[in-house]
Coordinates of C-alpha atoms in Angstrom, one line a residue:
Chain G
X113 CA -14.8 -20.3 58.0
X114 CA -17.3 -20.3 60.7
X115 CA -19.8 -17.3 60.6
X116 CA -19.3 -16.3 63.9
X117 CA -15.6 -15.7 62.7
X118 CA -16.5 -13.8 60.0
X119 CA -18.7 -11.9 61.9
X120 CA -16.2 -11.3 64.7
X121 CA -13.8 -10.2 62.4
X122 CA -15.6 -7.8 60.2
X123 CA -16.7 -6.4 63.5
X124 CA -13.3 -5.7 65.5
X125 CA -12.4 -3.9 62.1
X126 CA -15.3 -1.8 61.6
X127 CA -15.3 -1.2 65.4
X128 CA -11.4 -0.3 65.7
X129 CA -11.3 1.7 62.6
X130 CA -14.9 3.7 63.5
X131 CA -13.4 4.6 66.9
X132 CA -9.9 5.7 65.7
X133 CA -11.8 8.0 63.1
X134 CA -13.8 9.4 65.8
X135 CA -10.6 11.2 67.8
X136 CA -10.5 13.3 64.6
X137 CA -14.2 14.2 64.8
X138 CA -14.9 14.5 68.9
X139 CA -12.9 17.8 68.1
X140 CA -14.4 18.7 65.6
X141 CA -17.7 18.2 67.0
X142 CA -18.9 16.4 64.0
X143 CA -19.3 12.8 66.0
X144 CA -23.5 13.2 65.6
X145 CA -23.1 14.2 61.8
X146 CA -22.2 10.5 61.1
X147 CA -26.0 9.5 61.5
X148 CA -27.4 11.9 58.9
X149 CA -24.7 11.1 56.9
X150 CA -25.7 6.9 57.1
X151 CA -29.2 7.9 56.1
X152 CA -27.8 8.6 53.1
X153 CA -27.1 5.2 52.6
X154 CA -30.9 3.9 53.2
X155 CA -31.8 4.1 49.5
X156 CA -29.1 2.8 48.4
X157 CA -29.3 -0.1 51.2
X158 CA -33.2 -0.6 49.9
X159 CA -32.2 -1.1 46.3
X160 CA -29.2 -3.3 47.2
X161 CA -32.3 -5.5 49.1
X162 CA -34.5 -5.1 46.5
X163 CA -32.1 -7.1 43.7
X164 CA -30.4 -9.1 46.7
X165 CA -26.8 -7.2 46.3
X166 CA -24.9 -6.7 49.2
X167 CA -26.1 -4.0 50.8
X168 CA -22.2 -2.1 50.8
X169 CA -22.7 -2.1 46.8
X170 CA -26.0 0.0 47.1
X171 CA -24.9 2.2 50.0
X172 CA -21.6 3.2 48.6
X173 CA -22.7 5.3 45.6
X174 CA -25.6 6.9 47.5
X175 CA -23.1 8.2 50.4
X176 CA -20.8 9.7 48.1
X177 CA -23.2 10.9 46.1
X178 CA -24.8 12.2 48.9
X179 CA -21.8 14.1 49.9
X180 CA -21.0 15.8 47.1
X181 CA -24.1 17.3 46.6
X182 CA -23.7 18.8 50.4
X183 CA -20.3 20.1 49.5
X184 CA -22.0 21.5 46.0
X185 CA -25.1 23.1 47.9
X186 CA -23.0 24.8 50.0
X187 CA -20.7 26.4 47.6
X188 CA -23.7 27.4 44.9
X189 CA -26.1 28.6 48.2
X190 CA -23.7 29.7 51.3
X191 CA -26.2 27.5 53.4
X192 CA -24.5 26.0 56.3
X193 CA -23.5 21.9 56.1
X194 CA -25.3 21.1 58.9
X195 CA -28.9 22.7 57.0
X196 CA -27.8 21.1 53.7
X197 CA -27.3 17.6 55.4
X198 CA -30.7 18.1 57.1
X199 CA -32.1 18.5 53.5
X200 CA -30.1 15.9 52.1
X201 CA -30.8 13.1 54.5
X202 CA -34.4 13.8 55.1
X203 CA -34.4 13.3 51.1
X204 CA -32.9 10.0 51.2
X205 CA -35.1 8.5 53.8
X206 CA -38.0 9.4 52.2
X207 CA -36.9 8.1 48.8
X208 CA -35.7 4.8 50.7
X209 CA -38.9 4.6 52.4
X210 CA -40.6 4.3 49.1
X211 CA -38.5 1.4 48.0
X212 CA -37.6 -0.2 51.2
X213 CA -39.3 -3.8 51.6
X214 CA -40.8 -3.1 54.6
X215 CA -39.9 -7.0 55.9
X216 CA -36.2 -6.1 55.1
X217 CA -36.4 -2.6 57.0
X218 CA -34.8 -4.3 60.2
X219 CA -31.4 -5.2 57.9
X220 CA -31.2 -1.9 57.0
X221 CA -32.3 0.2 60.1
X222 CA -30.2 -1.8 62.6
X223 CA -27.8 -3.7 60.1
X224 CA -26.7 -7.5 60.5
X225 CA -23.0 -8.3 60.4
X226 CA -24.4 -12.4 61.5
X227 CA -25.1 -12.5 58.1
X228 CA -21.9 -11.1 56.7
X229 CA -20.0 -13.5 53.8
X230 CA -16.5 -14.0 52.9
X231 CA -16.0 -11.5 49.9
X232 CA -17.6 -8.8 52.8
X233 CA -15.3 -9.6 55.3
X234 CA -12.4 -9.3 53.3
X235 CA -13.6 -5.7 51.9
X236 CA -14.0 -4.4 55.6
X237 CA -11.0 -5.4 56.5
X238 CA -9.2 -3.9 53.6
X239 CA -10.7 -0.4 53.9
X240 CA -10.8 -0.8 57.9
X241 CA -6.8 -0.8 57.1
X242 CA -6.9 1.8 54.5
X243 CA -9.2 4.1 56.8
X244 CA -6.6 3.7 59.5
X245 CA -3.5 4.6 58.1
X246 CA -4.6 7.3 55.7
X247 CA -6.2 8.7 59.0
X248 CA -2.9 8.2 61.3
X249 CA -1.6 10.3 58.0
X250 CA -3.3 13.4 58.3
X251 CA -3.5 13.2 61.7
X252 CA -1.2 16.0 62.9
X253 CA -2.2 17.9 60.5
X254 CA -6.1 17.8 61.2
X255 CA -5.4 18.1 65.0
X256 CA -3.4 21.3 64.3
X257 CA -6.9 22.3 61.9
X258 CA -9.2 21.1 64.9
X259 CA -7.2 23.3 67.4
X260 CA -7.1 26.6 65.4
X261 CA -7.7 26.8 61.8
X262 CA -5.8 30.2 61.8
X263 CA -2.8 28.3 63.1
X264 CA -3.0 25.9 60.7
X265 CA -2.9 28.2 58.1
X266 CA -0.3 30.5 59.4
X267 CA 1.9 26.9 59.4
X268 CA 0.9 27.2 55.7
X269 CA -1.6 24.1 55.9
X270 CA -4.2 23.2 53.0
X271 CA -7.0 23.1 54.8
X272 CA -9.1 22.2 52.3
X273 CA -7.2 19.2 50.9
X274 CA -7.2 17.9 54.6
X275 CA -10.8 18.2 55.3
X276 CA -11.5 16.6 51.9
X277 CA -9.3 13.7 52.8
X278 CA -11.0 13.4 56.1
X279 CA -14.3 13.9 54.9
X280 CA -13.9 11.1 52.3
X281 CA -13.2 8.8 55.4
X282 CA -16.2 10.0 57.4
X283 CA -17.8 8.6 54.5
X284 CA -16.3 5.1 53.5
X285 CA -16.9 4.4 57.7
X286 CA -20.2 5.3 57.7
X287 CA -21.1 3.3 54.9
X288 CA -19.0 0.0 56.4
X289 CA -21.0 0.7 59.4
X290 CA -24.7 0.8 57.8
X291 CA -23.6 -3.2 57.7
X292 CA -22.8 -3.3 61.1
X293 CA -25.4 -1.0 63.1
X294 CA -27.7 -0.1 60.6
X295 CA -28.6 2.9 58.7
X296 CA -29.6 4.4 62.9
X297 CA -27.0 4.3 64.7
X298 CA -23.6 4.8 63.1
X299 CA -22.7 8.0 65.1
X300 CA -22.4 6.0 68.1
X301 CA -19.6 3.9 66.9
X302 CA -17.2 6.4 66.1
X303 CA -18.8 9.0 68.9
X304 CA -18.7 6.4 72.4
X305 CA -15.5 4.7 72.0
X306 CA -13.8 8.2 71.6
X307 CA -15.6 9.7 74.5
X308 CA -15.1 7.2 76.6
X309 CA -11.5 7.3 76.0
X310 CA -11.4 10.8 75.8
X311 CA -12.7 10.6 79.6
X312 CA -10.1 8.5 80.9
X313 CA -6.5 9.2 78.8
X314 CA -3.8 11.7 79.9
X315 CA -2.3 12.1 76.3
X316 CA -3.1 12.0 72.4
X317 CA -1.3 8.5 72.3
X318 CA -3.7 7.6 74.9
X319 CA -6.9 8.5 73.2
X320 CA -6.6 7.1 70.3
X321 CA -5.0 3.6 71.0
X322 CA -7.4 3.2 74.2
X323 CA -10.5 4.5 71.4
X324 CA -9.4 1.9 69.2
X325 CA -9.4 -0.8 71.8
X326 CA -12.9 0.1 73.1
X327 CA -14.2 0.2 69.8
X328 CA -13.0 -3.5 68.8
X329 CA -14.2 -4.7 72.4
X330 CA -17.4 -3.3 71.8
X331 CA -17.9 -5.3 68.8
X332 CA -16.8 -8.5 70.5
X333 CA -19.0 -8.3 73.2
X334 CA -21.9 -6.9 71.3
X335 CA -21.8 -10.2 68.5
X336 CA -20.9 -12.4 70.9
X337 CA -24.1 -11.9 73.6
X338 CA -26.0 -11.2 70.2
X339 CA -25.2 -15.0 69.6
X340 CA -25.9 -16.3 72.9
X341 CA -29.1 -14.2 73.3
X342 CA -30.3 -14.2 69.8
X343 CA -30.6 -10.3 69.9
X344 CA -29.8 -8.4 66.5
X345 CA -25.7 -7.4 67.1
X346 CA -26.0 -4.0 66.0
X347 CA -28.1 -2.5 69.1
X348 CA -26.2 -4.8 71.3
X349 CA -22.7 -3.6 70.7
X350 CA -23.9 -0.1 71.0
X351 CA -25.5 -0.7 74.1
X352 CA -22.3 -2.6 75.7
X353 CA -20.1 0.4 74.4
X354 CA -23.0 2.6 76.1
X355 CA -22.2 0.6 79.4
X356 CA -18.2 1.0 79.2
X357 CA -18.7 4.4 78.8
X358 CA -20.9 4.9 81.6
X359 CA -18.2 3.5 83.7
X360 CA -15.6 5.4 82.4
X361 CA -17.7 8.7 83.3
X362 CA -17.2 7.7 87.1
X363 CA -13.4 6.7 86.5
X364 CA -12.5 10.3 85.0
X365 CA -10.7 12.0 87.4
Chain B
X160 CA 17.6 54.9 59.1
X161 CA 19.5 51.6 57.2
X162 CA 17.5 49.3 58.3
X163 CA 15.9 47.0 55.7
X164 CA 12.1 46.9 55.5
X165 CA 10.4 43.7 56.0
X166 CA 6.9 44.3 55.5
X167 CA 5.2 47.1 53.7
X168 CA 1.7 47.6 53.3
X169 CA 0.2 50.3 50.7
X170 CA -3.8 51.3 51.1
X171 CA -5.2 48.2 53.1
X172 CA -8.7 47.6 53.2
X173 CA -10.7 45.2 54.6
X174 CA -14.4 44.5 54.8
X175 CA -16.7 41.9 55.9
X176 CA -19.9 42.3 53.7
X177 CA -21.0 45.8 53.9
X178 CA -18.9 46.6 56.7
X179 CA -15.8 48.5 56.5
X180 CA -13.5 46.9 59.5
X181 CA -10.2 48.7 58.1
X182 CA -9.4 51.3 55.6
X183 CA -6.9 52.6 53.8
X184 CA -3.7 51.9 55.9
X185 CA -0.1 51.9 54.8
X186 CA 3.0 51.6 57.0
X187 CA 6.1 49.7 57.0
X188 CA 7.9 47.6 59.5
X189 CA 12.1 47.0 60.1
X190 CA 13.9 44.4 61.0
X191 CA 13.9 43.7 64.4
X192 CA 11.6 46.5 65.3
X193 CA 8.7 46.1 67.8
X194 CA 5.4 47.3 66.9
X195 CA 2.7 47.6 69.0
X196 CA -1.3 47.7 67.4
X197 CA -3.3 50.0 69.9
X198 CA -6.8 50.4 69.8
X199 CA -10.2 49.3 71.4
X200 CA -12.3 46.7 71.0
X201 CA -14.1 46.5 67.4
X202 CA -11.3 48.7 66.2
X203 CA -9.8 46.2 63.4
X204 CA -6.1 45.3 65.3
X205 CA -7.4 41.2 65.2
X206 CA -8.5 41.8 61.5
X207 CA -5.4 43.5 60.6
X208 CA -3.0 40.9 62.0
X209 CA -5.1 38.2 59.8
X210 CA -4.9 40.5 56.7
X211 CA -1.1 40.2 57.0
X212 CA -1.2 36.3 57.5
X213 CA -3.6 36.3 54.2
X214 CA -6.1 34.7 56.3
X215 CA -8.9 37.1 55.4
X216 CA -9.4 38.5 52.1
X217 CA -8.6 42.3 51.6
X218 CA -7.9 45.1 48.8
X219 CA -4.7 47.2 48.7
X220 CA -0.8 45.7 49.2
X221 CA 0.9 43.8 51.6
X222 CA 4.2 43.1 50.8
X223 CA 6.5 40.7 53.2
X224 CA 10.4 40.4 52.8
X225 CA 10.9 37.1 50.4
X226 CA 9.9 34.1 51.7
X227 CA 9.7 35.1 55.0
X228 CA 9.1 33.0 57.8
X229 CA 6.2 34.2 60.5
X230 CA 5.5 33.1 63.7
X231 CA 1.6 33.1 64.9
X232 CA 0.2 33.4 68.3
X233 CA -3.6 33.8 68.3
X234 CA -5.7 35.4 71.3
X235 CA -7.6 32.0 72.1
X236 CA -7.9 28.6 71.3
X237 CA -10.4 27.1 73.2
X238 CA -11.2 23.7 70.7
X239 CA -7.4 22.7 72.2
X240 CA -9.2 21.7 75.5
X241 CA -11.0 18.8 73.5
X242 CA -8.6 17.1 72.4
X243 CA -6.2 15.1 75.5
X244 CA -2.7 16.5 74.3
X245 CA 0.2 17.4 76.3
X246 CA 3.2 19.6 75.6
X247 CA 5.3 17.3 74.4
X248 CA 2.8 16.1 72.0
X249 CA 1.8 19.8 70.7
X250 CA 4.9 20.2 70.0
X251 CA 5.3 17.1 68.3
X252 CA 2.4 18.3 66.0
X253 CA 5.3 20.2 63.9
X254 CA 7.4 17.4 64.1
X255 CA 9.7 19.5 66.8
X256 CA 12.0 17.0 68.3
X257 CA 12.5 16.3 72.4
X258 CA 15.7 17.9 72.1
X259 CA 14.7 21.4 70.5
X260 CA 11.1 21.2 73.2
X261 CA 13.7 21.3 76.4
X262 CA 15.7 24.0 75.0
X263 CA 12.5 26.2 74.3
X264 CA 11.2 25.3 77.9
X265 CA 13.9 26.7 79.1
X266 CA 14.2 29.7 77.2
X267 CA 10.6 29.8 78.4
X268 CA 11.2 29.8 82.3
X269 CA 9.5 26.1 82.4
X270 CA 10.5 23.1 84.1
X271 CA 11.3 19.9 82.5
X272 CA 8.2 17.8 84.1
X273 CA 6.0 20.3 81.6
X274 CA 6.7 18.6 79.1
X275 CA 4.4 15.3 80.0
X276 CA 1.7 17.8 81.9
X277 CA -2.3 17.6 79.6
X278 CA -2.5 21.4 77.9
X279 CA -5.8 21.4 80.2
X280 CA -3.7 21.2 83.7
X281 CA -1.3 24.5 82.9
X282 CA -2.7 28.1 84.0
X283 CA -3.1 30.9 81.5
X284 CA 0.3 32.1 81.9
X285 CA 1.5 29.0 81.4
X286 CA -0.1 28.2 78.2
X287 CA 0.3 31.6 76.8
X288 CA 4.2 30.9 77.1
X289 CA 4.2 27.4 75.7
X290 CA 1.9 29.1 72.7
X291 CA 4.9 31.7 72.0
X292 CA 7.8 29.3 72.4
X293 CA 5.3 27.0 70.2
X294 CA 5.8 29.7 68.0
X295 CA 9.1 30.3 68.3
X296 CA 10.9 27.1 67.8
X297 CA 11.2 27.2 64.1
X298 CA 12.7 30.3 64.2
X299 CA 10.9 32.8 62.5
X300 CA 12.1 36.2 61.6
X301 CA 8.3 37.8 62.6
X302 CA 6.5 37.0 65.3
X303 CA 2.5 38.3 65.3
X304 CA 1.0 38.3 68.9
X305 CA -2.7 38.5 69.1
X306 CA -3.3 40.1 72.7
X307 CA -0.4 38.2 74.3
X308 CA -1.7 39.2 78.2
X309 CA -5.1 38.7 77.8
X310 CA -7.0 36.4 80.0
X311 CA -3.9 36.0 82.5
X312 CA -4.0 37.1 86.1
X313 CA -1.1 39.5 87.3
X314 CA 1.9 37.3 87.9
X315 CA 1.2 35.5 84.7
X316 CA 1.0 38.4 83.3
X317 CA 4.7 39.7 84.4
X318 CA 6.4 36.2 83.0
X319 CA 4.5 36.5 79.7
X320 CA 5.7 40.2 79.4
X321 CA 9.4 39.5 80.6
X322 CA 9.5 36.5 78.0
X323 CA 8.7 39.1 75.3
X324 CA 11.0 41.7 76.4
X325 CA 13.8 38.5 76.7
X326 CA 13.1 37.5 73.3
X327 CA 13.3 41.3 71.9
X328 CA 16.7 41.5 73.9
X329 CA 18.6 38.2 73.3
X330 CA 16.3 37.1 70.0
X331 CA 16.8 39.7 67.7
X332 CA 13.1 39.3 65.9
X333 CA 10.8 41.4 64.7
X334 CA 7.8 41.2 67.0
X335 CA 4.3 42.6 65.9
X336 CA 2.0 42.3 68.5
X337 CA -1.8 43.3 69.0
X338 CA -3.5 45.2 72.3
X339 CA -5.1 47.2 74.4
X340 CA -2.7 47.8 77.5
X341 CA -0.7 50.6 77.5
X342 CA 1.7 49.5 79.8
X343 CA 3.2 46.8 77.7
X344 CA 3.4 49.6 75.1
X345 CA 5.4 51.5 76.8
X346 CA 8.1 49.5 78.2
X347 CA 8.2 47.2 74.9
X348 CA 7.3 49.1 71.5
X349 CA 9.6 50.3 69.5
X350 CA 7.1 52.0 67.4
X351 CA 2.9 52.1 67.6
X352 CA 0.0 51.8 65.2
X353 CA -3.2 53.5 66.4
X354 CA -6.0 51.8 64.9
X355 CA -9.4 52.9 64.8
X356 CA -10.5 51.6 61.4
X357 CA -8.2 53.9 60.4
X358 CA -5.0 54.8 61.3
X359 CA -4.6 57.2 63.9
X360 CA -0.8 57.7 64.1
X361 CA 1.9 55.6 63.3
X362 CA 5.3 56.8 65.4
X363 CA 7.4 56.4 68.5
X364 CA 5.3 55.3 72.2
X365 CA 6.8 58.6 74.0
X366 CA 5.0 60.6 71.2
X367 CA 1.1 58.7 71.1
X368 CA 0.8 58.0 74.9
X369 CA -0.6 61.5 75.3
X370 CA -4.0 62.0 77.0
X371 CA -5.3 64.2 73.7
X372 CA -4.6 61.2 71.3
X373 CA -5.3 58.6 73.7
X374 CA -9.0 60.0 73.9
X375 CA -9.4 60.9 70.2
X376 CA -8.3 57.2 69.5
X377 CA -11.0 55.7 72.4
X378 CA -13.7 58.2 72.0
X379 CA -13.8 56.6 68.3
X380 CA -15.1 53.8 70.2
X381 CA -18.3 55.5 72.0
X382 CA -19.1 56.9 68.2
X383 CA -18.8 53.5 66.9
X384 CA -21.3 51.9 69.3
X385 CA -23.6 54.7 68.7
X386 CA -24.4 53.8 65.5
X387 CA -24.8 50.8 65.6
X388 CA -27.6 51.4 67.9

């Protein structure tokens, strides 16, 4: 298959997936935590480079890893998760700064889905899937959490169990979008496509089917003109999702 | 009085850190009975109605009727303005079908063309009913009201409060509601529960809504914000 393909594909499944997750956390307000939460990833990204892995297989552990120390930190300490992910991330930069070879930094910092194989493809696309029906799942349930935890539990709700679900998806998307963005800017593809839906639908249906189509066309367009202007994809797709949802700002009515 | 109890609560306490929002209260509730929580601000009525949900941790007994089945309206929820949702679809949260919405939307004084409107585009009043017949249409046998008027101008006011007293009427549930208006305790309560941190009495509206345990029960208040001064 043609690399462009591959590319293309791996992209509009990342993309679709990213954005769908994000109607769950534009509620939440936890659209900008998806950043520190890649920088977890760097290390793990530098020693993938280092002994020429794909850079998913070094990512993954460190994300998770990453994670669970948050969630341990903040049940041994009562500091906040947003303090405990400022420690953690600024952690894992530092320690993938160390390791990083600096000519591979761009791969990491900004990702590069042009160079993406078969075997990668086919593992986005699986968990793209996964990601999206697990989250259509607890969707209900998580919207009725993101409106009023207190109703949520007076419907007899585990909280918990649903933020851990949800939580574990926040982090297999960040990680499949270190590949596509880079280790920089992964809060942008699940924040813009949801805001700019959120701008311009009348309904729940709405937002998250007009989210997911945003987030697949910004992944089209963004490969695509990378290809034609031989510009790294990952800034390029963010800045033609920047663009839709600059328009959709003066479409909101 | 043969009326069966349905909730009973035995020397409640609750405290956040070192601070002492309730102590020691213990009354029961009856079927079908209306209370009415009266106190000011800071006085623990928000804290006790999460106490009896188990939503906060406290010491002491609260005892429901067997697998009961509560109904919750909270004061505010301002995070439902974030998310695009209409009626239909808030509904739809709990898996209520169209059906079952229309026949609470009219039970509410709604029109049908509600159903499709973003939670964003009702008033106060509005939302405030959709909130209690949200509440509502699983047919609970307690409904907990967190300050059901607050926040809603005059005439939204009078539909919320002739909603409540058409629900008490035609309904038959036991309604426990939370605030700071007199009037509504008046007209509606069956029974009110002065709160102050304490209890401050615990009987019929016609015998609390005097002047000398009106002020004893708000002067609390002044003393209160003294010392924390």
């Amino acid at each position: 298959m043609d690399q462009i393909y591959l590319s293309l594909i791996t992209g509009i499944f990342i993309g679709g997936a990213a954005a769908f997750l994000g109607t769950l956390m534009l509620p939440k307000k936890m659209t900008l935590s998806a950043d520190p939460l890649s920088h977890l990833a760097l290390p793990g990204v530098a020693l993938a480079l280092l002994y020429n892995k794909s850079i998913w297989v070094g990512a993954f552990p460190f994300v998770f890893v990453g994670i669970f120390l948050i969630w341990f930190f903040e049940r041994k300490t009562n500091l906040s998760f947003e303090v405990l992910t400022a420690v953690i991330f600024s952690t894992s930069i530092a320690l993938a700064f160390l390791f990083l070879p600096i000519e591979e930094a761009e791969e990491a910092l900004i990702g590069d889905i042009l160079k993406i194989n078969f075997n990668e493809m086919i593992f986005a696309v699986i968990l793209s899937l996964i990601i999206i029906f697990i989250a259509e799942k607890i969707y209900k349930k998580t919207t009725l959490i993101n409106i009023s935890e207190e109703l949520a539990l007076s419907q007899k709700i585990n909280i918990p169990k649903y933020n851990l679900i949800y939580l574990i998806l926040v982090g297999i998307i960040v990680v499949l979008g270190v590949k596509m963005v880079g280790g920089l800017l992964t809060a942008a593809l699940v924040a813009i496509p949801a805001a700019t839906s959120r701008n311009i639908s009348k309904n729940l249906i709405q937002f998250k089917i007009i989210s997911i189509i945003f987030g697949v066309l910004n992944s089209i367009l963004g490969i695509y003109l990378s290809k034609i202007l031989s510009l790294p994809a990952g800034p390029l797709i963010i800045i033609m999702s920047a663009l839709i949802f600059l328009i959709s700002v003066f479409k909101k009515k | 009085m043969d009326k069966k109890i349905i909730l009973d609560v035995k020397n409640l306490s609750v405290s956040f850190g070192r601070e002492e929002i309730l102590k020691n209260l213990s009354f029961s509730v009856y079927e079908d009975e209306v209370l009415a929580i009266l106190g000011p601000n800071g006085g623990g009525k928000t804290t006790l109605l999460k106490a009896l949900l188990n939503i906060v941790p406290y010491k002491g007994e609260i005892k429901w009727k067997e697998n009961i089945k509560i109904g919750y309206v909270p004061q505010r929820l301002n995070q439902i303005k974030d998310i695009p949702l209409n009626i239909k679809e808030f509904f739809e949260l709990e898996d209520i079908k169209v059906e079952e919405i229309l026949n609470i939307l009219k039970i509410l004084g709604l029109k049908e063309d509600v159903l499709f409107k973003k939670i964003n585009e009702l008033s106060n009043g509005q939302f405030q009913r959709i909130l209690i017949g949200w509440s509502i249409v699983k047919n609970p046998e307690v409904l907990l009201f967190d300050e059901p008027l607050t926040g809603i101008d005059i005439g939204g006011q009078e539909t919320v409060y002739n909603l409540l007293a058409k629900l008490k009427k035609e309904k038959k549930f036991t309604i426990i509601f939370v605030t700071h208006e007199l009037s509504i305790v008046n007209n509606l309560a069956d029974n009110v529960l002065c709160l102050n941190k304490q209890m401050l009495c615990n009987s019929p509206p016609e015998k609390v809504l005097n002047p000398e345990l009106l002020s004893r029960l708000y002067s609390e208040e002044v003393k209160f914000y003294h010392h924390n001064h």
